[in-house]
Structures are given as C-alpha cells and as structure tokens.
PDB file of N, H, CA, C and O in Angstrom:
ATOM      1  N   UNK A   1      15.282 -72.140  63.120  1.00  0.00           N
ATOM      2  CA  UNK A   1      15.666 -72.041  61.709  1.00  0.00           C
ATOM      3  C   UNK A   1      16.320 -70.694  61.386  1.00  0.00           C
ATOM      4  O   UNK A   1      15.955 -69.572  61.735  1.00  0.00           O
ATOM      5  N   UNK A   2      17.308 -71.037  60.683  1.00  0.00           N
ATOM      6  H   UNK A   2      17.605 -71.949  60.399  1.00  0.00           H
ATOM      7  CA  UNK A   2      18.013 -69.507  60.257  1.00  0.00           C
ATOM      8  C   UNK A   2      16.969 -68.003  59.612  1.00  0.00           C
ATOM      9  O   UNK A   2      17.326 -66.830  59.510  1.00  0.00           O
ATOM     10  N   UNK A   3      15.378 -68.755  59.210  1.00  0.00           N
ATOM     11  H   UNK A   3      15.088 -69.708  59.293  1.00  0.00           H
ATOM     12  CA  UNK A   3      14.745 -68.142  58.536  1.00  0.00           C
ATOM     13  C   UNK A   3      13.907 -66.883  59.619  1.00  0.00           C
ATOM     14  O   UNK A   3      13.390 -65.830  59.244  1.00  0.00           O
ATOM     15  N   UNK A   4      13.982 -67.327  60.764  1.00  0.00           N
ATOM     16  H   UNK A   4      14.401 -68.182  61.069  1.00  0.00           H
ATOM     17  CA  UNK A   4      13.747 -67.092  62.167  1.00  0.00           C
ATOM     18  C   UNK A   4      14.807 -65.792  63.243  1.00  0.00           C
ATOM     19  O   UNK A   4      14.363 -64.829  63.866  1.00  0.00           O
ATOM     20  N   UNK A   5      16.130 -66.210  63.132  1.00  0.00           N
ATOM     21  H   UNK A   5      16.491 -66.993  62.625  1.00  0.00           H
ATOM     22  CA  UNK A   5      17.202 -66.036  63.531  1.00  0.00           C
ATOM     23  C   UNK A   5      17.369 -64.581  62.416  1.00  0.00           C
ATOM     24  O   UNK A   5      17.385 -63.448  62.898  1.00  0.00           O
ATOM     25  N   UNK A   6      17.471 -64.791  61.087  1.00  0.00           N
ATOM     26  H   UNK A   6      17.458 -65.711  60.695  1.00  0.00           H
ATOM     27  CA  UNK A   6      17.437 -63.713  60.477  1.00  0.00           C
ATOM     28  C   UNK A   6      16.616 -62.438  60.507  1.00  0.00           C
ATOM     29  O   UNK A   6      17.045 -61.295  60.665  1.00  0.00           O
ATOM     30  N   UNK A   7      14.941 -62.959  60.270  1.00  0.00           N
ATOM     31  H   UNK A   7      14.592 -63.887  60.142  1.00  0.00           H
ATOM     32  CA  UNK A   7      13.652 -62.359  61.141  1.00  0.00           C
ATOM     33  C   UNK A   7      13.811 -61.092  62.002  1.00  0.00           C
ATOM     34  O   UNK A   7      13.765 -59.873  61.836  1.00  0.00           O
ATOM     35  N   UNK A   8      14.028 -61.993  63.027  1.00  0.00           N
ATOM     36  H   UNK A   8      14.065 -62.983  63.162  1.00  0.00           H
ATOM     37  CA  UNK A   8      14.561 -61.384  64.025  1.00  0.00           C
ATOM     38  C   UNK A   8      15.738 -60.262  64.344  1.00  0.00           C
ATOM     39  O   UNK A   8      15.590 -59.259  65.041  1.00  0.00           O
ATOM     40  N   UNK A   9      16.717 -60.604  63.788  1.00  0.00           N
ATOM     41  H   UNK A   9      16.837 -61.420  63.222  1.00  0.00           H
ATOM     42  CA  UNK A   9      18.483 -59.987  63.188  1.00  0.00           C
ATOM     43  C   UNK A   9      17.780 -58.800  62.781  1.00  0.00           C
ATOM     44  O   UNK A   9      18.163 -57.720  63.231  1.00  0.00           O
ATOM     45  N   UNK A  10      16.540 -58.866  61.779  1.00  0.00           N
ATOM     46  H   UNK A  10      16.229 -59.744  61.414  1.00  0.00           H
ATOM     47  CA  UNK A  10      16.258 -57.467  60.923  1.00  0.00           C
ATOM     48  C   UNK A  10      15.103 -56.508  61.159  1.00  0.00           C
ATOM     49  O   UNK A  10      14.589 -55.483  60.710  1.00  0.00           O
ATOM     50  N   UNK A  11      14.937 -57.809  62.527  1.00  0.00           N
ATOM     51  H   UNK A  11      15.354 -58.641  62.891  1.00  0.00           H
ATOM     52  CA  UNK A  11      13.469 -56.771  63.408  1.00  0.00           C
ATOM     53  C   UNK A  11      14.834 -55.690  64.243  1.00  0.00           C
ATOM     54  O   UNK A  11      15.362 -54.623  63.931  1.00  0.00           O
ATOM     55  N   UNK A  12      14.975 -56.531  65.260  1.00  0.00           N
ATOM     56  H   UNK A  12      14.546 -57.398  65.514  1.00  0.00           H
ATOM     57  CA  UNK A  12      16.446 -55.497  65.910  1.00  0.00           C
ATOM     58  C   UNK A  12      16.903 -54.756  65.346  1.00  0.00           C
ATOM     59  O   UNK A  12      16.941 -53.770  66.083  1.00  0.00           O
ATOM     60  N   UNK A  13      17.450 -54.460  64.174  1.00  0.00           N
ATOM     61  H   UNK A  13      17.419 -55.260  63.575  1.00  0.00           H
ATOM     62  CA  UNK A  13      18.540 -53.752  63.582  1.00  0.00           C
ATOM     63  C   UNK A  13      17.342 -52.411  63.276  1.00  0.00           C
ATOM     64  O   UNK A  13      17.718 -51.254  63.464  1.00  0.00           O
ATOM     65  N   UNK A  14      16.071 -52.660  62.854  1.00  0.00           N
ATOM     66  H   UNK A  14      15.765 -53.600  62.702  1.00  0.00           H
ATOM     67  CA  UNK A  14      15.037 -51.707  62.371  1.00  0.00           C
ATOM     68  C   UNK A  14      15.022 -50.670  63.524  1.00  0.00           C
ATOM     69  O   UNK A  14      15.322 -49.477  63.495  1.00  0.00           O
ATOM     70  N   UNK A  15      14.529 -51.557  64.689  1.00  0.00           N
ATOM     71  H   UNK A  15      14.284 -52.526  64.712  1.00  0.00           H
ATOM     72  CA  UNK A  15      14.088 -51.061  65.686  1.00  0.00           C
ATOM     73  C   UNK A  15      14.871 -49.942  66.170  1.00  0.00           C
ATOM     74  O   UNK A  15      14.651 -48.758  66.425  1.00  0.00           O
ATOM     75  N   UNK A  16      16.125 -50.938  66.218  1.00  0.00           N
ATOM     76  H   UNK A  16      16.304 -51.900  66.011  1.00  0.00           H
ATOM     77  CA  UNK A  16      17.763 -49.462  67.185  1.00  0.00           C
ATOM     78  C   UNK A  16      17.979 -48.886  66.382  1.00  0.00           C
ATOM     79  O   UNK A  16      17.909 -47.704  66.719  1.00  0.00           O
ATOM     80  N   UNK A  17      18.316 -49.034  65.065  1.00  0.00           N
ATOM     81  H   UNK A  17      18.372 -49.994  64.791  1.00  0.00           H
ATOM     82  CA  UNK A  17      18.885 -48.470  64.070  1.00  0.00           C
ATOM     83  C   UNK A  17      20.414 -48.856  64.075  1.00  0.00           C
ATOM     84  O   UNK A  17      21.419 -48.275  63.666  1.00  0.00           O
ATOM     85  N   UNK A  18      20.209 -49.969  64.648  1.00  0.00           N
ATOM     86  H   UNK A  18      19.392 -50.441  64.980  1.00  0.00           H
ATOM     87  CA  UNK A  18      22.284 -50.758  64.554  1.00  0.00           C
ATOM     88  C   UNK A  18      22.289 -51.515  63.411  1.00  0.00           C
ATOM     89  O   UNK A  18      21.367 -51.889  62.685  1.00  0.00           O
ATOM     90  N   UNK A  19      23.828 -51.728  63.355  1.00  0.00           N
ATOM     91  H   UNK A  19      24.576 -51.424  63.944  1.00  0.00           H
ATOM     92  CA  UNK A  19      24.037 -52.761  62.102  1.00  0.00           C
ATOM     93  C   UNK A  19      23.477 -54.275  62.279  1.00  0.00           C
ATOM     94  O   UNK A  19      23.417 -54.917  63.328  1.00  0.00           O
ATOM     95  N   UNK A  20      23.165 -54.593  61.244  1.00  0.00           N
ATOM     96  H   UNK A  20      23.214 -54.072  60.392  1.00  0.00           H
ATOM     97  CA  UNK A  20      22.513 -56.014  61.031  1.00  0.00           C
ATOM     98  C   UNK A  20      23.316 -57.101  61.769  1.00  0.00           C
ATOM     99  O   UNK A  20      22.826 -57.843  62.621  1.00  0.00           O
ATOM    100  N   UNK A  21      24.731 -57.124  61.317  1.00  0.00           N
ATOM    101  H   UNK A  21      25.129 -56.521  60.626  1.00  0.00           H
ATOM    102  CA  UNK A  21      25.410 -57.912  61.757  1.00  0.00           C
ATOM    103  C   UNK A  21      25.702 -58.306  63.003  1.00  0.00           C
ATOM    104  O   UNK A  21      26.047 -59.441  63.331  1.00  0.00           O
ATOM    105  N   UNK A  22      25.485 -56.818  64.110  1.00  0.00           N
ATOM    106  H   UNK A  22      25.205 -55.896  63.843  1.00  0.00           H
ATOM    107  CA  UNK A  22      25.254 -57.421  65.489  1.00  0.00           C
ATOM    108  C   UNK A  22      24.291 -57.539  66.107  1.00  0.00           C
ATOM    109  O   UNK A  22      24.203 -57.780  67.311  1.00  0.00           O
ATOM    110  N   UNK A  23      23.239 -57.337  65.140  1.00  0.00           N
ATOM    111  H   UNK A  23      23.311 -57.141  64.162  1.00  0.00           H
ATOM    112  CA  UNK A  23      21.990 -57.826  65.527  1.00  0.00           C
ATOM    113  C   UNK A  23      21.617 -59.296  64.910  1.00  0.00           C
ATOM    114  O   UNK A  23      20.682 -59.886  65.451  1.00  0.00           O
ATOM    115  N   UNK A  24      22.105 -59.754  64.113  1.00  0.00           N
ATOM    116  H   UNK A  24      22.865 -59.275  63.673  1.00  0.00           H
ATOM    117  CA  UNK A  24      22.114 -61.095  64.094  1.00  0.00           C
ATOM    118  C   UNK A  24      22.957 -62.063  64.986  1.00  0.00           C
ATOM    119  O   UNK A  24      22.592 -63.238  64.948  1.00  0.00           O
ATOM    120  N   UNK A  25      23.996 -61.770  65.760  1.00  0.00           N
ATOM    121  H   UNK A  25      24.293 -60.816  65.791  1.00  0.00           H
ATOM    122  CA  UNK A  25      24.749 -61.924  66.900  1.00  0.00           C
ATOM    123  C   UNK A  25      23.320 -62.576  68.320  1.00  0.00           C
ATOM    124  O   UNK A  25      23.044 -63.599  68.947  1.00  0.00           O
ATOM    125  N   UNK A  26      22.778 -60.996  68.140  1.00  0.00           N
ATOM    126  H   UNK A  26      23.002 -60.166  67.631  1.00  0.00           H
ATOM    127  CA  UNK A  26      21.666 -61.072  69.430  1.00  0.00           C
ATOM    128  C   UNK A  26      20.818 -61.664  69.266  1.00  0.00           C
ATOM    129  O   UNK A  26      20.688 -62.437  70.216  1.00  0.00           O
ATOM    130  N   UNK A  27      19.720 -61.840  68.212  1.00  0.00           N
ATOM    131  H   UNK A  27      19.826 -61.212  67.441  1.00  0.00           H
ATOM    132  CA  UNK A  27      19.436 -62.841  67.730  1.00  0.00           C
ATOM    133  C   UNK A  27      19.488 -64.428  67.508  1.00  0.00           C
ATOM    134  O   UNK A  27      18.575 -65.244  67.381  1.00  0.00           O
ATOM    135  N   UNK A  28      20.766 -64.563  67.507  1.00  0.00           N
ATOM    136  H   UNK A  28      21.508 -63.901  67.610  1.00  0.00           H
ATOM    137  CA  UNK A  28      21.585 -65.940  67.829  1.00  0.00           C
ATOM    138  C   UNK A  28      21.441 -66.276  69.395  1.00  0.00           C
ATOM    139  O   UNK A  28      20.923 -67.269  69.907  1.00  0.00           O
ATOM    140  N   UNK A  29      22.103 -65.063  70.066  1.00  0.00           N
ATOM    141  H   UNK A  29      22.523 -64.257  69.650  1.00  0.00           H
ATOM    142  CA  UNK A  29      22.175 -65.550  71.568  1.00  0.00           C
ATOM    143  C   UNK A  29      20.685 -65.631  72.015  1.00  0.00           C
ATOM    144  O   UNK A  29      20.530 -66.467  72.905  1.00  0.00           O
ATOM    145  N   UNK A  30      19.648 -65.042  71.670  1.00  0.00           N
ATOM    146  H   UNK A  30      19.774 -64.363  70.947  1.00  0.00           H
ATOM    147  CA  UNK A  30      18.099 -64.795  72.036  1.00  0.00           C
ATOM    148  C   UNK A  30      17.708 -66.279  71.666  1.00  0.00           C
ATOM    149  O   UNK A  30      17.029 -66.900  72.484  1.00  0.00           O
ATOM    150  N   UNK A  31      18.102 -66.909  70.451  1.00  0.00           N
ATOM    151  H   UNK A  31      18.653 -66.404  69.787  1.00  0.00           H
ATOM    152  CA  UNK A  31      17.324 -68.342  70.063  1.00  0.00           C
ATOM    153  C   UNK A  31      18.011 -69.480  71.025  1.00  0.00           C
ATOM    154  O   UNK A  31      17.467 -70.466  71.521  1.00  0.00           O
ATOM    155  N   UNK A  32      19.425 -69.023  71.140  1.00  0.00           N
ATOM    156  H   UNK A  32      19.866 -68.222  70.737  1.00  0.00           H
ATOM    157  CA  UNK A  32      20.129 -70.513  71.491  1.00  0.00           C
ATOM    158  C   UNK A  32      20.290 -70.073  73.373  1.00  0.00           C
ATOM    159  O   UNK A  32      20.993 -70.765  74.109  1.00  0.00           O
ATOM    160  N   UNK A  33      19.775 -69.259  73.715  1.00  0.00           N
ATOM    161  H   UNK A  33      19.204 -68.697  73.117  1.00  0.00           H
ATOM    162  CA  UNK A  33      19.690 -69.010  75.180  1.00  0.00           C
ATOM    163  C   UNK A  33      21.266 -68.624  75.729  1.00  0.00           C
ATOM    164  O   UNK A  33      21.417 -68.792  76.940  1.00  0.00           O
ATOM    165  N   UNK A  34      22.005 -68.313  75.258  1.00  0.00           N
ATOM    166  H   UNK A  34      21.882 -68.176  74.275  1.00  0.00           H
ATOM    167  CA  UNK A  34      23.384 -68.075  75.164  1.00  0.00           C
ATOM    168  C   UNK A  34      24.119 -66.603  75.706  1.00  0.00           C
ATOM    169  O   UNK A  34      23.514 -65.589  75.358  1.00  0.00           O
ATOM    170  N   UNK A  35      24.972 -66.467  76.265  1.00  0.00           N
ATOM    171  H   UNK A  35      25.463 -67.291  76.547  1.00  0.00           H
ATOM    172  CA  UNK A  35      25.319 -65.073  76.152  1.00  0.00           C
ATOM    173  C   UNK A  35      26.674 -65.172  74.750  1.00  0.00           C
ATOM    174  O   UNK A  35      27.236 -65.912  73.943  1.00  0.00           O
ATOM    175  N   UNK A  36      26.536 -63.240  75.510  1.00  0.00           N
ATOM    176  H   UNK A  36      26.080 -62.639  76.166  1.00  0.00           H
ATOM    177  CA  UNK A  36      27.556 -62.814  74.190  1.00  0.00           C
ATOM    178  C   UNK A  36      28.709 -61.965  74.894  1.00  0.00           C
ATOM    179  O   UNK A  36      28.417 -61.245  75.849  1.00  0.00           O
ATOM    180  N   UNK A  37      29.943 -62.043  74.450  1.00  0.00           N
ATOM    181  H   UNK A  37      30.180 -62.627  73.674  1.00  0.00           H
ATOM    182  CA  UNK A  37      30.389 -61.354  75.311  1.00  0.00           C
ATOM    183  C   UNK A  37      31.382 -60.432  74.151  1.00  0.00           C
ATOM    184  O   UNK A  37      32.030 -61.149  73.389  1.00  0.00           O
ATOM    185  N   UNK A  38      31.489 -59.439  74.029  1.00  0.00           N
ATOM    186  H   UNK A  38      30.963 -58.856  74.648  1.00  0.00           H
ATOM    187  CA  UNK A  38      31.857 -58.188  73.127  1.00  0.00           C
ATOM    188  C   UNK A  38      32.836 -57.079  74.138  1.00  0.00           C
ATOM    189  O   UNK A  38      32.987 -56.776  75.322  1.00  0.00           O
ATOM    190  N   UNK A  39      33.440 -56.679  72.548  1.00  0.00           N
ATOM    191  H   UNK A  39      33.317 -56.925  71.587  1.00  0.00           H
ATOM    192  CA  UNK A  39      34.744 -55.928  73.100  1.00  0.00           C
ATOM    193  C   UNK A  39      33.936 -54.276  72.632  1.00  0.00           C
ATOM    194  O   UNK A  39      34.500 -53.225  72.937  1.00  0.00           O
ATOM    195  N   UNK A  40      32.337 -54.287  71.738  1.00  0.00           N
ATOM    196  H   UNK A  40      31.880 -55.141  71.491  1.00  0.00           H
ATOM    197  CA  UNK A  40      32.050 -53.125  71.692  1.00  0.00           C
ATOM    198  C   UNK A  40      30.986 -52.418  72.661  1.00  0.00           C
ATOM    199  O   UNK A  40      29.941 -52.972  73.005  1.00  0.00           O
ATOM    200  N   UNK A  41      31.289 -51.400  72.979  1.00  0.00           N
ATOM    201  H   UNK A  41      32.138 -50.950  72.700  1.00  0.00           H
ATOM    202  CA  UNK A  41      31.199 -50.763  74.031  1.00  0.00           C
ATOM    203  C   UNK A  41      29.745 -50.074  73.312  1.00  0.00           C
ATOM    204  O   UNK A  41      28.686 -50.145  73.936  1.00  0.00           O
ATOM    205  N   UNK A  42      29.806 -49.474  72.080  1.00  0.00           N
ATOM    206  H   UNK A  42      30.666 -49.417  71.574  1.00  0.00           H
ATOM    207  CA  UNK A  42      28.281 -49.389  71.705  1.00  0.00           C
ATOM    208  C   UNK A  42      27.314 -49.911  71.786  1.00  0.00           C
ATOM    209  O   UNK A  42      26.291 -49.420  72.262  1.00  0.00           O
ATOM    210  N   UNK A  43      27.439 -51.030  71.332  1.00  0.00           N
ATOM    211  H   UNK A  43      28.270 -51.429  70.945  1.00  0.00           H
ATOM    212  CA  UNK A  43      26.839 -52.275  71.681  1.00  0.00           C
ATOM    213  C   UNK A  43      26.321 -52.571  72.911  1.00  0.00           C
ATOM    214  O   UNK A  43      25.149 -52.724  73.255  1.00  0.00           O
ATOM    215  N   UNK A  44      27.305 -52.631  73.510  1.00  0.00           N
ATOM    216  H   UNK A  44      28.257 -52.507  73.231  1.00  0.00           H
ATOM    217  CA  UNK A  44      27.105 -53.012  75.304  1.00  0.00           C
ATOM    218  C   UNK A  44      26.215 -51.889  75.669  1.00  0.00           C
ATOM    219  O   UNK A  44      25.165 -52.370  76.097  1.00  0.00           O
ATOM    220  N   UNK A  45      26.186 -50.544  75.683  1.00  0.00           N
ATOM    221  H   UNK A  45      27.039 -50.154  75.336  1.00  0.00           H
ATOM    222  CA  UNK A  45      25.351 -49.432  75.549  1.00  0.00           C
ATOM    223  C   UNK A  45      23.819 -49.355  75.247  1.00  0.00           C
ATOM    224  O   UNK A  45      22.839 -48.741  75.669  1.00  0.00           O
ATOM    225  N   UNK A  46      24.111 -50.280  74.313  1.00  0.00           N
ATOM    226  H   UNK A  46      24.907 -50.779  73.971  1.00  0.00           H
ATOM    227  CA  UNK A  46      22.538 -49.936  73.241  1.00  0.00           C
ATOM    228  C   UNK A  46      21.263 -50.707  73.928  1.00  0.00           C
ATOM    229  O   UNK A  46      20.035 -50.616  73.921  1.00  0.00           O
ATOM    230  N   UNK A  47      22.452 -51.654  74.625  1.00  0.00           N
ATOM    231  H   UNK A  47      23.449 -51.728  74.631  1.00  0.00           H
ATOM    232  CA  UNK A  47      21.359 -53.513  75.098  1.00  0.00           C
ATOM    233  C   UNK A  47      21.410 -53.285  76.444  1.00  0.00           C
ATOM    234  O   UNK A  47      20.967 -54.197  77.143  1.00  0.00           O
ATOM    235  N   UNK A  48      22.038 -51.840  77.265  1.00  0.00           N
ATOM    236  H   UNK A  48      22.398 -51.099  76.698  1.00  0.00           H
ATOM    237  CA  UNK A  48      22.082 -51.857  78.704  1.00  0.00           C
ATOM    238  C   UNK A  48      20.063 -51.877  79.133  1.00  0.00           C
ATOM    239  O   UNK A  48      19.699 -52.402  80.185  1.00  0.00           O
ATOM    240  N   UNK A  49      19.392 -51.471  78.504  1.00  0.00           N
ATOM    241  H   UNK A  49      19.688 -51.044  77.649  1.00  0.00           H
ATOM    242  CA  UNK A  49      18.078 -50.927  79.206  1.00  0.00           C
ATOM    243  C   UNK A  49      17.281 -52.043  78.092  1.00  0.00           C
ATOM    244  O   UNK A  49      16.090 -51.774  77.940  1.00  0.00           O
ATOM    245  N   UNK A  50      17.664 -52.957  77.493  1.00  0.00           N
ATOM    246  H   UNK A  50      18.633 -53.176  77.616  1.00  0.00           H
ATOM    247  CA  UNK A  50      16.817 -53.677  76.807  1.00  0.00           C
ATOM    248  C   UNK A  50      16.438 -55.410  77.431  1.00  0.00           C
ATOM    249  O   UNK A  50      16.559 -55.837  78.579  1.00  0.00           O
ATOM    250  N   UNK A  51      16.147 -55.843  76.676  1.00  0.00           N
ATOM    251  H   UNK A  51      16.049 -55.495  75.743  1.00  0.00           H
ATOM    252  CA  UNK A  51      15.951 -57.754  77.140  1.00  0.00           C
ATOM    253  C   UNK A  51      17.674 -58.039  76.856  1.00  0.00           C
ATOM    254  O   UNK A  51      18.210 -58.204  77.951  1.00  0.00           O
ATOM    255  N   UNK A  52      18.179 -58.090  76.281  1.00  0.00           N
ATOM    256  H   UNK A  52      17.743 -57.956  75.391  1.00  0.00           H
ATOM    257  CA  UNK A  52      19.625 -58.158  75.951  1.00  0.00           C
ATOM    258  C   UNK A  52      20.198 -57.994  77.220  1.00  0.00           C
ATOM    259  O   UNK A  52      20.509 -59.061  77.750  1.00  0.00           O
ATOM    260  N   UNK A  53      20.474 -56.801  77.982  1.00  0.00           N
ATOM    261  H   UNK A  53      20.222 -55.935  77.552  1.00  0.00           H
ATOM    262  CA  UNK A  53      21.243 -56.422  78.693  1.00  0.00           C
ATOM    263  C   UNK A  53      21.838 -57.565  79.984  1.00  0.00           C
ATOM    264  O   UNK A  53      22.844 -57.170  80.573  1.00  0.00           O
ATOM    265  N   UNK A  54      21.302 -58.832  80.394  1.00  0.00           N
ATOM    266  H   UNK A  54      20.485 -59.153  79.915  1.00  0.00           H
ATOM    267  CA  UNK A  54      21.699 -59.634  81.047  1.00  0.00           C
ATOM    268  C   UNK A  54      22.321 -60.672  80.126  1.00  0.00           C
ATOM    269  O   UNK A  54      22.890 -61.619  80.670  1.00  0.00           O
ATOM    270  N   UNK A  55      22.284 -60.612  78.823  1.00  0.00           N
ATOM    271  H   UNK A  55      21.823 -59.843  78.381  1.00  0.00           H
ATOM    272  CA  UNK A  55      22.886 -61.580  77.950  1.00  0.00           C
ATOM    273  C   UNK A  55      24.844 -61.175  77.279  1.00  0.00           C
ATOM    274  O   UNK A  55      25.795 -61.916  77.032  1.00  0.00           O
ATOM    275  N   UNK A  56      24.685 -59.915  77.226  1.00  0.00           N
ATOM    276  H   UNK A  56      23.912 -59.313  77.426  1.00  0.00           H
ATOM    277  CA  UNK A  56      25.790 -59.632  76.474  1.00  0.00           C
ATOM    278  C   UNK A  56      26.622 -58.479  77.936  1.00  0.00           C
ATOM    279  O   UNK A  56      26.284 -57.495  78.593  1.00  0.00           O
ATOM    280  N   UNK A  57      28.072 -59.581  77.804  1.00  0.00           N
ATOM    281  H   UNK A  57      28.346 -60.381  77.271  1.00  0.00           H
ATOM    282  CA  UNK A  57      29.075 -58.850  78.472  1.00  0.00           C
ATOM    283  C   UNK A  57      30.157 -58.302  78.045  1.00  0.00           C
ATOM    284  O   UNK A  57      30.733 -58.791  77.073  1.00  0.00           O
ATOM    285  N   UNK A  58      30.575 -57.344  78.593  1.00  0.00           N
ATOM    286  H   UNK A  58      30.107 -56.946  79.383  1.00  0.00           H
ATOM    287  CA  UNK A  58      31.719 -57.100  78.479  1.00  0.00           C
ATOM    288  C   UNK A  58      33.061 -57.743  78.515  1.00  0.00           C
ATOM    289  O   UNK A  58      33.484 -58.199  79.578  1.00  0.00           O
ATOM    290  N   UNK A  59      33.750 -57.805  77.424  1.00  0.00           N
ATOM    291  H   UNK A  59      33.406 -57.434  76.561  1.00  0.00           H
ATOM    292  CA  UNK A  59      34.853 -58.477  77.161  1.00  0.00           C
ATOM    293  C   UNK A  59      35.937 -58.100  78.144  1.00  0.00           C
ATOM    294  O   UNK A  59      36.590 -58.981  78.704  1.00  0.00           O
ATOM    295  N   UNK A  60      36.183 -56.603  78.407  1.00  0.00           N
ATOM    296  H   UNK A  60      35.653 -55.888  77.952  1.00  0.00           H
ATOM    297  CA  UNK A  60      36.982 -56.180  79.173  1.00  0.00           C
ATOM    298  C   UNK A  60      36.536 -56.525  80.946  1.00  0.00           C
ATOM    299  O   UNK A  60      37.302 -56.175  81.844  1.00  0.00           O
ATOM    300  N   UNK A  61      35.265 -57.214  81.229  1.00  0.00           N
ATOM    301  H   UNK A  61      34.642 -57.498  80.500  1.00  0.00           H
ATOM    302  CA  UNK A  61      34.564 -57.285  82.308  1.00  0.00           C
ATOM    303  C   UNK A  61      35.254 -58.164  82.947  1.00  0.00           C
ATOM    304  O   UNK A  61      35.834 -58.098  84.031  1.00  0.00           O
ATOM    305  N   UNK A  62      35.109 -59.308  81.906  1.00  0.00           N
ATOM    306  H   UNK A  62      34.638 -59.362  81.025  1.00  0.00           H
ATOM    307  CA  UNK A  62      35.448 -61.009  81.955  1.00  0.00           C
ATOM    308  C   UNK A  62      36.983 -60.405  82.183  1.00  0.00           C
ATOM    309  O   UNK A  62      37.090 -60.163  83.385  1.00  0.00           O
ATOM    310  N   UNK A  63      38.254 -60.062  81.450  1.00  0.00           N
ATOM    311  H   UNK A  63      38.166 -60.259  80.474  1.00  0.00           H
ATOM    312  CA  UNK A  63      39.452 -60.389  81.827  1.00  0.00           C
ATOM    313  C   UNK A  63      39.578 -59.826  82.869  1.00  0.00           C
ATOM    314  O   UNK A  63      40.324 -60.377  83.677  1.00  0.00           O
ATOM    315  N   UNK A  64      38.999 -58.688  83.226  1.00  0.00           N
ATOM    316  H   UNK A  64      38.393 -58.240  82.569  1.00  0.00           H
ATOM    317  CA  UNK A  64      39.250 -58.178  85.035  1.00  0.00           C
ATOM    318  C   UNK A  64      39.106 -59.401  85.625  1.00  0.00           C
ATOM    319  O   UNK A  64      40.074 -60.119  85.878  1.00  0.00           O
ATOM    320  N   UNK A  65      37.618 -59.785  85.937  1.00  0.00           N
ATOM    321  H   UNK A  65      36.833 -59.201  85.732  1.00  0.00           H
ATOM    322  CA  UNK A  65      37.251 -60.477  86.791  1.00  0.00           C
ATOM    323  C   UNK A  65      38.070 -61.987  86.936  1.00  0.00           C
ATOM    324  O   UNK A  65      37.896 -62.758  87.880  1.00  0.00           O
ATOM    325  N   UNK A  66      39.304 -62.304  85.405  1.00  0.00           N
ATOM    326  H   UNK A  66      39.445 -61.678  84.639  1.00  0.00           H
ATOM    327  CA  UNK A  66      40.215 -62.984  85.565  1.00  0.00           C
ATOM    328  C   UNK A  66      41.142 -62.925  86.620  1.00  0.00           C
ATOM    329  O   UNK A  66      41.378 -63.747  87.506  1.00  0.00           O
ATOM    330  N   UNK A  67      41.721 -61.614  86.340  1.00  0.00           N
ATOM    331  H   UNK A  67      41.529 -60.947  85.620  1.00  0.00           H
ATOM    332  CA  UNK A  67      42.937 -61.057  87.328  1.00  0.00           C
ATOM    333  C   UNK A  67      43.904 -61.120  86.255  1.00  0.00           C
ATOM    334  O   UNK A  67      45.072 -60.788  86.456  1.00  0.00           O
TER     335      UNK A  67
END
C-alpha cells in the first residue's frame, strides 16, 4: 500500500538526511523487489554501504556495459 511505501520514503529520508523524493524511489524498489538505475552519483554514493547498494545502478554503468 502506498501508506507503507510512503512510511518507509520518510523513514529513509530521516535517517540519511536525503530528499524524500529519492527516497520514495528506494522505497518503491525495496517493496516491488526491483532495481533502480540513476544518473545521480550522490545517490549512488549514499546506498554504496547500505541494503540498497545491490539494487540501484548506475546509469552511466549500464550504457558502458552496452558498448
């Protein structure tokens, strides 16, 4: 439930001290088992040493690994 998803969005955001909005992102990917893949590098930073850090990639990762 979004009531859940939000919850959560505003436990994260407390905790790091990041914006809500990409903590409702992580949140999303945490409920729906999903990754995330982001072009911000803060971000990618913040979630390297957390439960996150196998969920959210690098945007610039993925088009390398395109060619």
């Amino acid at each position: 439930p979004l009531e859940d998803i939000s919850g959560r969005g505003l436990e994260i955001a407390l905790r790091w001290g990041y914006p809500i909005y990409d903590c409702f992102y992580l949140a999303c990917v945490e409920a729906l088992d999903l990754p995330l893949a982001t072009a911000d590098e803060r971000l990618l930073a913040t979630v390297q040493t957390s439960c996150f850090a196998a969920r959210v990639v690098s945007l610039a990762r993925l088009a390398a690994a395109r060619g």
